[in-house]
Amino acid sequence: MKTRPHKATLEALISLCKRRGFIFQSSELYDGLNGFWDYGPLGCELKRRVREAWWKAMVQRREDVVGLDSAIIMHPRVWEASGHTTSFADPMVDCRACRKRFRADVLCEEQGQQLVQTAQGYSLPEGIKCPACGARDLTPPRAFNLMFKTFVGPLEEESAVAYLRPETAQGIFVQFQNVLAVSRQKIPFGIAQIGKAFRNEINPRHFTFRSREFEQMELEYFIKPGSDTQWYEYWVAERLKWYEAIGLPATSLQASAYPPDKLAHYAKACTDVLYDFPFGWQELEGIAARGAFDLTQHQTHSGKSMEYFDPETREKFIPHVIEPSAGVDRVALALLCEAYREEWVPKADVAGEPRRAEPGKPVPEGYEPRTVMAFAPAMAPIQVAVFPLLKNKPELVAQARTVFSQLQRRWTCFWDQTGAIGRRYRRQDEIGTPFGVTIDFQTLQDQTVTLRDRDTMQQDHVHVDDLQAYIAKKIAY
Ligand code: ATP
């Protein structure tokens, strides 16, 4: 596998995320709840960028995909039909010595082995030990269903049991006929959905990477049986292009196809898009050719037809489906990891280029350290910061307010009038704001502002009338 020098350690990133308000531990006031996270002011902007970029690429800019926003809690029979009630389970083991609990397949992989799976169930290979205390005293693996259970209505009885959805996809399948009837789409076409999903993960870890509450972005693309390979390959290529467009370079991405013996029994093919996280290559998205499995299951369980009538060939068939399924939180985490850099920059902020900091070495003469989040401009939480040079000069502040309110209509902007200008730039660097606009005395004379670029730290003079066009070009996604 390819490797590259990591830009961030996870610890440095977690600390920046908390310090600057990207991500907080959920319920921190009560010591947190494992597997749950809150996104602060910058984090929720970042997630909005991810969702918007996905929706633009998958729905807005296509004629063959429409959206859906289905309920989180659905009829429990949905999960019987989909197979989640019986088989959406991970193998779990307990350490008898320290009482910690682990996902058996992950544990085996981490120790260079494979969990043994037979018709009778799972068993651990020889020599697997507890990663927490080192004891070789683990219970045999047993299946643990990952769905969160709840009750609908006032009575906590078996007939009132419902589940928080573990994926958004089933909401799409069960509305297939309704959407088809209203959208005037013909096969091939897709239904897209973004929304929360819940899984009672045995071992939430790697910050937000494996959480118990997270958000998915899923497309179900319905096709004619037989065109599976063509559309599957199309979607794998499209999705890889999307990741590059939002600022994850090809060198940090990998498409990993499943070998046939690892595929779910109904799947024809599956590719995971992996990102080079500080904790290893891990999945951002799965793209699966699922055949007619899901619609057939719902037809069988509901007794209602899931067939499609092709008006041209006059054939009836259950469509096959290609499913690209990504996680908002994992994409946001990858963007954070990719953006993080520690640099040495010239003290005056203008002359000279920023340099990548060399760990363990002293900062060179005339330089100072900076942490910068080099997000692609379109994905940055704050896109433009506006600074009146001096806060006690009303004519500067008034002019800056005018510029600020114009920019705010199009982009997420930040107003900062306190502190030395270099310090204000540095604060924005650390949260990844790509552009700083300073209103100074020259602005009052000739209507030009100073536009500072986060990455090069170069400063250009731009006329206020040209400012929006200039920024729009750079922020275009
Ligand atoms: P994993 O193997 O990592 O458990 P999965 O293959 O079960 O993931 P899918 O069921 O294919 O995941 O879900 C589609 C996408 O939803 C994943 O690629 C990921 O981006 C996201 N996702 C799944 N589980 C989680 C989780 N616990 N926390 C955050 N995101 C998740």
mmCIF file of C-alpha atoms in Angstrom, residues 189-393:
data_model
loop_
_atom_site.group_PDB
_atom_site.id
_atom_site.type_symbol
_atom_site.label_atom_id
_atom_site.label_comp_id
_atom_site.label_asym_id
_atom_site.label_seq_id
_atom_site.Cartn_x
_atom_site.Cartn_y
_atom_site.Cartn_z
ATOM 1 C CA PHE A 189 -32.236 6.922 -12.381
ATOM 2 C CA GLY A 190 -31.311 7.454 -8.767
ATOM 3 C CA ILE A 191 -32.701 8.534 -5.405
ATOM 4 C CA ALA A 192 -30.339 10.311 -3.017
ATOM 5 C CA GLN A 193 -30.596 10.910 0.696
ATOM 6 C CA ILE A 194 -28.497 12.506 3.424
ATOM 7 C CA GLY A 195 -29.341 11.836 7.035
ATOM 8 C CA LYS A 196 -28.466 10.483 10.437
ATOM 9 C CA ALA A 197 -27.834 6.805 11.034
ATOM 10 C CA PHE A 198 -27.202 4.984 14.302
ATOM 11 C CA ARG A 199 -25.144 1.908 15.098
ATOM 12 C CA ASN A 200 -24.386 0.612 18.540
ATOM 13 C CA GLU A 201 -20.728 0.051 17.607
ATOM 14 C CA ILE A 202 -18.859 -2.279 19.965
ATOM 15 C CA ASN A 203 -15.686 -0.163 19.882
ATOM 16 C CA PRO A 204 -16.217 3.451 18.800
ATOM 17 C CA ARG A 205 -12.789 4.878 18.059
ATOM 18 C CA HIS A 206 -10.398 7.007 16.056
ATOM 19 C CA PHE A 207 -12.181 10.223 17.053
ATOM 20 C CA THR A 208 -15.324 10.608 14.899
ATOM 21 C CA PHE A 209 -14.296 7.850 12.464
ATOM 22 C CA ARG A 210 -16.351 5.162 14.149
ATOM 23 C CA SER A 211 -19.215 6.770 16.034
ATOM 24 C CA ARG A 212 -22.523 5.482 17.287
ATOM 25 C CA GLU A 213 -24.462 8.364 15.756
ATOM 26 C CA PHE A 214 -23.300 9.579 12.352
ATOM 27 C CA GLU A 215 -24.538 10.885 9.055
ATOM 28 C CA GLN A 216 -24.696 9.108 5.730
ATOM 29 C CA MET A 217 -24.929 10.304 2.136
ATOM 30 C CA GLU A 218 -26.399 7.526 0.035
ATOM 31 C CA LEU A 219 -27.459 7.119 -3.551
ATOM 32 C CA GLU A 220 -29.482 4.189 -4.834
ATOM 33 C CA TYR A 221 -29.079 4.163 -8.589
ATOM 34 C CA PHE A 222 -31.695 1.912 -10.232
ATOM 35 C CA ILE A 223 -30.669 0.221 -13.460
ATOM 36 C CA LYS A 224 -31.736 -2.391 -15.958
ATOM 37 C CA PRO A 225 -30.532 -5.894 -15.012
ATOM 38 C CA GLY A 226 -27.460 -6.694 -17.063
ATOM 39 C CA SER A 227 -26.068 -3.147 -17.080
ATOM 40 C CA ASP A 228 -24.596 -3.639 -13.580
ATOM 41 C CA THR A 229 -20.905 -3.696 -14.489
ATOM 42 C CA GLN A 230 -21.114 -0.629 -16.676
ATOM 43 C CA TRP A 231 -22.878 1.456 -14.020
ATOM 44 C CA TYR A 232 -20.790 0.115 -11.158
ATOM 45 C CA GLU A 233 -17.585 1.149 -12.915
ATOM 46 C CA TYR A 234 -19.121 4.512 -13.784
ATOM 47 C CA TRP A 235 -19.970 5.243 -10.137
ATOM 48 C CA VAL A 236 -16.591 4.144 -8.779
ATOM 49 C CA ALA A 237 -14.906 6.584 -11.199
ATOM 50 C CA GLU A 238 -17.390 9.397 -10.430
ATOM 51 C CA ARG A 239 -16.955 9.065 -6.713
ATOM 52 C CA LEU A 240 -13.162 9.119 -6.892
ATOM 53 C CA LYS A 241 -13.376 12.323 -8.973
ATOM 54 C CA TRP A 242 -15.609 13.873 -6.309
ATOM 55 C CA TYR A 243 -13.105 13.240 -3.530
ATOM 56 C CA GLU A 244 -10.384 14.925 -5.543
ATOM 57 C CA ALA A 245 -12.685 17.867 -6.322
ATOM 58 C CA ILE A 246 -13.237 18.537 -2.610
ATOM 59 C CA GLY A 247 -9.516 18.595 -1.897
ATOM 60 C CA LEU A 248 -8.389 15.039 -1.133
ATOM 61 C CA PRO A 249 -5.477 14.306 -3.481
ATOM 62 C CA ALA A 250 -5.268 11.063 -5.453
ATOM 63 C CA THR A 251 -2.141 10.119 -3.464
ATOM 64 C CA SER A 252 -4.245 9.984 -0.276
ATOM 65 C CA LEU A 253 -7.029 7.922 -1.859
ATOM 66 C CA GLN A 254 -7.339 4.333 -2.883
ATOM 67 C CA ALA A 255 -10.101 2.280 -4.499
ATOM 68 C CA SER A 256 -10.076 -1.161 -2.933
ATOM 69 C CA ALA A 257 -12.212 -3.803 -4.665
ATOM 70 C CA TYR A 258 -13.528 -6.711 -2.558
ATOM 71 C CA PRO A 259 -12.357 -10.169 -3.564
ATOM 72 C CA PRO A 260 -15.383 -12.343 -4.534
ATOM 73 C CA ASP A 261 -15.200 -14.427 -1.328
ATOM 74 C CA LYS A 262 -15.582 -11.295 0.841
ATOM 75 C CA LEU A 263 -18.764 -10.051 -0.871
ATOM 76 C CA ALA A 264 -22.204 -10.208 0.762
ATOM 77 C CA HIS A 265 -24.149 -13.134 -0.736
ATOM 78 C CA TYR A 266 -26.385 -10.873 -2.863
ATOM 79 C CA ALA A 267 -23.668 -8.444 -4.021
ATOM 80 C CA LYS A 268 -22.061 -8.690 -7.437
ATOM 81 C CA ALA A 269 -19.180 -6.304 -6.695
ATOM 82 C CA CYS A 270 -18.079 -3.791 -4.079
ATOM 83 C CA THR A 271 -15.309 -1.204 -3.926
ATOM 84 C CA ASP A 272 -14.331 0.763 -0.844
ATOM 85 C CA VAL A 273 -12.864 4.222 -1.253
ATOM 86 C CA LEU A 274 -10.087 4.413 1.338
ATOM 87 C CA TYR A 275 -8.326 7.478 2.717
ATOM 88 C CA ASP A 276 -4.853 7.548 4.237
ATOM 89 C CA PHE A 277 -5.849 8.560 7.795
ATOM 90 C CA PRO A 278 -3.176 9.031 10.508
ATOM 91 C CA PHE A 279 -4.406 5.673 11.882
ATOM 92 C CA GLY A 280 -4.090 3.858 8.527
ATOM 93 C CA TRP A 281 -5.981 3.380 5.271
ATOM 94 C CA GLN A 282 -9.656 3.317 6.163
ATOM 95 C CA GLU A 283 -13.030 3.419 4.433
ATOM 96 C CA LEU A 284 -14.741 6.676 3.473
ATOM 97 C CA GLU A 285 -17.324 5.113 1.223
ATOM 98 C CA GLY A 286 -18.516 1.799 -0.153
ATOM 99 C CA ILE A 287 -19.808 1.449 -3.715
ATOM 100 C CA ALA A 288 -21.762 -1.758 -4.155
ATOM 101 C CA ALA A 289 -23.574 -3.502 -6.986
ATOM 102 C CA ARG A 290 -26.450 -4.978 -4.966
ATOM 103 C CA GLY A 291 -28.453 -6.613 -7.753
ATOM 104 C CA ALA A 292 -32.208 -6.776 -7.116
ATOM 105 C CA PHE A 293 -31.761 -7.932 -3.519
ATOM 106 C CA ASP A 294 -33.311 -5.040 -1.577
ATOM 107 C CA LEU A 295 -36.332 -4.403 -3.796
ATOM 108 C CA THR A 296 -37.019 -8.135 -4.049
ATOM 109 C CA GLN A 297 -36.912 -8.496 -0.261
ATOM 110 C CA HIS A 298 -39.394 -5.648 0.172
ATOM 111 C CA GLN A 299 -41.658 -7.081 -2.521
ATOM 112 C CA THR A 300 -41.665 -10.454 -0.769
ATOM 113 C CA HIS A 301 -42.209 -9.067 2.728
ATOM 114 C CA SER A 302 -44.796 -6.401 1.843
ATOM 115 C CA GLY A 303 -46.623 -8.354 -0.848
ATOM 116 C CA LYS A 304 -46.512 -5.219 -3.034
ATOM 117 C CA SER A 305 -44.909 -5.036 -6.442
ATOM 118 C CA MET A 306 -41.503 -3.456 -6.753
ATOM 119 C CA GLU A 307 -41.446 -4.020 -10.490
ATOM 120 C CA TYR A 308 -40.679 -1.393 -13.078
ATOM 121 C CA PHE A 309 -42.458 -1.271 -16.420
ATOM 122 C CA ASP A 310 -40.166 -0.248 -19.256
ATOM 123 C CA PRO A 311 -42.341 1.790 -21.657
ATOM 124 C CA GLU A 312 -39.965 1.263 -24.565
ATOM 125 C CA THR A 313 -39.393 -2.481 -24.445
ATOM 126 C CA ARG A 314 -42.715 -3.174 -22.624
ATOM 127 C CA GLU A 315 -40.807 -5.440 -20.208
ATOM 128 C CA LYS A 316 -41.444 -5.664 -16.478
ATOM 129 C CA PHE A 317 -38.566 -6.255 -14.108
ATOM 130 C CA ILE A 318 -37.252 -5.537 -10.632
ATOM 131 C CA PRO A 319 -34.474 -2.985 -11.145
ATOM 132 C CA HIS A 320 -30.946 -3.706 -10.042
ATOM 133 C CA VAL A 321 -29.148 -1.130 -7.951
ATOM 134 C CA ILE A 322 -25.714 0.462 -7.601
ATOM 135 C CA GLU A 323 -25.193 2.023 -4.174
ATOM 136 C CA PRO A 324 -22.495 4.592 -3.428
ATOM 137 C CA SER A 325 -22.710 5.060 0.355
ATOM 138 C CA ALA A 326 -20.503 7.610 2.134
ATOM 139 C CA GLY A 327 -20.249 9.065 5.649
ATOM 140 C CA VAL A 328 -20.400 12.839 6.216
ATOM 141 C CA ASP A 329 -18.373 12.562 9.426
ATOM 142 C CA ARG A 330 -15.646 10.437 7.835
ATOM 143 C CA VAL A 331 -15.334 12.812 4.879
ATOM 144 C CA ALA A 332 -15.175 15.793 7.266
ATOM 145 C CA LEU A 333 -12.488 13.988 9.303
ATOM 146 C CA ALA A 334 -10.470 13.249 6.149
ATOM 147 C CA LEU A 335 -10.697 16.924 5.149
ATOM 148 C CA LEU A 336 -9.455 17.937 8.598
ATOM 149 C CA CYS A 337 -6.556 15.452 8.451
ATOM 150 C CA GLU A 338 -5.587 16.547 4.938
ATOM 151 C CA ALA A 339 -5.777 20.261 5.756
ATOM 152 C CA TYR A 340 -3.682 20.284 8.940
ATOM 153 C CA ARG A 341 -0.136 21.603 8.597
ATOM 154 C CA GLU A 342 2.476 23.026 10.903
ATOM 155 C CA GLU A 343 4.669 25.588 9.182
ATOM 156 C CA TRP A 344 7.360 28.197 9.752
ATOM 157 C CA VAL A 345 6.465 31.548 8.267
ATOM 158 C CA PRO A 346 8.376 34.830 7.904
ATOM 159 C CA LYS A 347 7.560 37.113 10.839
ATOM 160 C CA ALA A 348 6.501 40.070 8.706
ATOM 161 C CA ASP A 349 3.871 37.820 7.081
ATOM 162 C CA VAL A 350 4.625 39.240 3.638
ATOM 163 C CA ALA A 351 8.156 38.599 2.445
ATOM 164 C CA GLY A 352 9.118 34.978 1.837
ATOM 165 C CA GLU A 353 7.359 31.659 1.528
ATOM 166 C CA PRO A 354 5.930 29.514 4.325
ATOM 167 C CA ARG A 355 7.981 26.365 5.018
ATOM 168 C CA ARG A 356 6.856 23.009 6.362
ATOM 169 C CA ALA A 357 7.977 22.842 10.034
ATOM 170 C CA GLU A 358 10.586 20.175 10.792
ATOM 171 C CA PRO A 359 9.653 18.357 13.995
ATOM 172 C CA GLY A 360 12.231 18.659 16.778
ATOM 173 C CA LYS A 361 14.134 21.499 15.083
ATOM 174 C CA PRO A 362 14.137 25.091 16.373
ATOM 175 C CA VAL A 363 12.204 27.761 14.478
ATOM 176 C CA PRO A 364 14.719 29.559 12.174
ATOM 177 C CA GLU A 365 15.687 33.213 12.772
ATOM 178 C CA GLY A 366 13.098 35.656 11.403
ATOM 179 C CA TYR A 367 10.394 32.988 11.272
ATOM 180 C CA GLU A 368 7.548 32.036 13.572
ATOM 181 C CA PRO A 369 5.467 28.860 13.739
ATOM 182 C CA ARG A 370 1.933 28.758 12.401
ATOM 183 C CA THR A 371 -0.696 26.068 12.242
ATOM 184 C CA VAL A 372 -2.732 26.302 9.080
ATOM 185 C CA MET A 373 -5.750 24.355 7.896
ATOM 186 C CA ALA A 374 -5.289 24.327 4.132
ATOM 187 C CA PHE A 375 -8.853 23.354 3.164
ATOM 188 C CA ALA A 376 -9.820 23.676 -0.496
ATOM 189 C CA PRO A 377 -11.427 27.167 -0.523
ATOM 190 C CA ALA A 378 -14.879 25.765 -1.365
ATOM 191 C CA MET A 379 -14.797 23.481 1.695
ATOM 192 C CA ALA A 380 -13.495 25.992 4.275
ATOM 193 C CA PRO A 381 -15.899 26.619 7.186
ATOM 194 C CA ILE A 382 -15.293 30.380 7.052
ATOM 195 C CA GLN A 383 -14.615 31.519 3.522
ATOM 196 C CA VAL A 384 -13.716 35.196 3.964
ATOM 197 C CA ALA A 385 -12.579 37.206 6.984
ATOM 198 C CA VAL A 386 -12.979 40.975 6.938
ATOM 199 C CA PHE A 387 -10.713 43.251 8.961
ATOM 200 C CA PRO A 388 -10.902 47.016 9.406
ATOM 201 C CA LEU A 389 -7.241 47.922 10.011
ATOM 202 C CA LEU A 390 -8.070 49.991 13.098
ATOM 203 C CA LYS A 391 -11.204 49.652 15.179
ATOM 204 C CA ASN A 392 -11.114 53.232 16.462
ATOM 205 C CA LYS A 393 -11.340 54.868 13.023
#
